[in-house]
XYZ file of C-alpha atoms in Angstrom:
149
model
C 21.263 -0.645 -34.145
C 23.052 -2.997 -31.762
C 24.401 -0.035 -29.698
C 20.911 1.358 -29.394
C 19.484 -1.950 -28.143
C 22.359 -2.208 -25.622
C 21.567 1.316 -24.380
C 17.885 0.551 -24.017
C 18.691 -2.700 -22.089
C 21.034 -0.748 -19.813
C 18.364 1.818 -19.085
C 15.745 -0.823 -18.385
C 18.171 -2.732 -16.127
C 18.979 0.508 -14.257
C 15.269 1.258 -13.736
C 14.632 -2.255 -12.461
C 17.478 -1.990 -9.996
C 16.189 1.422 -8.842
C 12.643 0.014 -8.372
C 14.042 -2.867 -6.265
C 16.006 -0.473 -4.080
C 13.056 1.879 -3.560
C 10.673 -1.023 -2.801
C 13.261 -2.519 -0.378
C 13.663 0.882 1.373
C 9.905 0.893 2.200
C 9.132 -2.822 2.671
C 12.153 -4.192 4.601
C 11.737 -1.959 7.658
C 8.084 -3.002 7.949
C 8.823 -6.669 7.378
C 11.633 -6.814 9.948
C 9.902 -4.825 12.678
C 9.556 -6.327 16.141
C 6.225 -4.607 16.852
C 3.776 -2.299 15.259
C 0.400 -0.625 15.836
C -1.634 0.338 12.798
C -5.038 0.283 11.123
C -6.257 -0.791 7.669
C -5.382 2.675 6.408
C -1.721 1.869 6.877
C -1.712 -0.158 3.687
C 1.832 -1.571 3.790
C 1.792 -2.708 7.416
C -1.737 -4.075 7.026
C -0.838 -6.245 4.000
C 2.532 -7.383 5.266
C 1.907 -7.977 8.951
C -1.763 -8.820 9.412
C -2.871 -12.401 9.591
C -6.079 -13.654 7.991
C -7.744 -14.130 11.426
C -7.330 -10.452 12.109
C -8.238 -9.292 8.592
C -11.505 -11.224 8.735
C -12.389 -10.396 12.346
C -15.628 -8.462 12.720
C -15.056 -4.758 13.234
C -17.291 -4.387 16.284
C -16.451 -0.666 16.544
C -15.007 1.852 14.096
C -12.347 2.837 16.654
C -9.745 0.022 16.651
C -6.011 -0.619 16.396
C -4.205 -3.684 15.113
C -1.125 -4.788 16.978
C 1.743 -7.018 15.986
C 4.440 -8.316 18.271
C 7.185 -10.625 17.013
C 8.554 -13.509 19.037
C 11.260 -12.724 21.493
C 12.949 -15.870 22.653
C 10.411 -18.430 23.895
C 7.506 -15.926 23.994
C 4.766 -16.410 21.422
C 4.218 -14.375 18.290
C 1.132 -12.116 18.942
C -1.399 -10.680 16.570
C -4.242 -8.648 18.049
C -7.004 -6.218 17.365
C -8.166 -3.850 20.061
C -11.604 -2.189 19.888
C -12.320 0.974 21.850
C -15.806 1.916 23.017
C -17.140 -1.547 23.863
C -16.560 -4.603 26.054
C -19.167 -6.742 24.317
C -17.531 -10.062 23.339
C -20.380 -12.028 21.783
C -19.535 -11.287 18.136
C -15.889 -12.125 18.725
C -16.783 -15.432 20.386
C -19.105 -16.316 17.506
C -16.308 -15.440 15.067
C -13.878 -17.777 16.869
C -16.431 -20.551 16.850
C -16.971 -20.048 13.102
C -13.237 -20.504 12.642
C -13.417 -23.837 14.513
C -11.829 -22.590 17.729
C -12.969 -24.369 20.884
C -13.186 -22.909 24.347
C -10.426 -23.957 26.754
C -9.085 -23.032 30.185
C -5.492 -21.936 30.715
C -4.437 -22.539 34.351
C -2.682 -19.140 34.418
C -4.592 -16.863 32.020
C -8.076 -18.268 32.317
C -10.442 -18.659 29.404
C -8.896 -19.059 25.998
C -9.818 -20.523 22.602
C -7.884 -23.355 20.894
C -7.580 -23.603 17.144
C -8.787 -26.831 15.470
C -5.219 -28.146 15.290
C -4.470 -26.737 18.757
C -1.373 -24.884 17.351
C -2.820 -21.385 18.057
C -4.646 -19.964 21.014
C -6.842 -16.941 21.061
C -7.837 -14.720 24.011
C -10.547 -12.136 24.428
C -9.467 -9.520 27.012
C -12.052 -7.157 28.376
C -10.764 -3.903 29.811
C -13.862 -2.575 31.537
C -12.135 0.412 33.131
C -10.930 1.538 29.673
C -14.037 0.401 27.797
C -11.988 -1.745 25.416
C -11.900 -5.326 24.230
C -8.989 -7.108 22.576
C -8.905 -10.260 20.435
C -5.397 -11.766 20.510
C -3.946 -14.737 18.641
C -0.787 -16.377 19.957
C 1.331 -19.014 18.267
C 1.159 -21.019 21.481
C -0.194 -24.617 21.440
C -3.101 -25.611 23.630
C -3.083 -28.871 25.498
C -5.872 -31.355 24.929
C -6.504 -31.329 28.667
C -7.201 -27.547 28.538
C -10.068 -27.849 26.068
C -13.580 -27.729 27.609
C -15.593 -30.753 26.500
């Protein structure tokens, strides 16, 4: 009886180790990636890399791509969603306002949006010649002097 319990415990332990190795094989490369482009259909990337701001952003067209770029030195961590087939920004601006973001001006990049705690900035880029619009979030603080009053 004791030998049989030991054998069952060994099998269960082996299966658990195998499951951890298989999960690690699929999850670690996604988790440690420097950049990725994907959609909601790419389940693993979507759930591991996508921030709540991007997950909840209005899908203003059905043709979109989510982008993720990890920090490289002093550059900011970037999360973005790019919509093809439109340059209409109104819904995205309303979304940022609903999150508590306030309009601001960056001396170099122009109009931006500052998060309530000013730790994150958001940009809406219109690419008229490509008929695309992009909503980007950067882990880059906004200065109080940049915020439009």
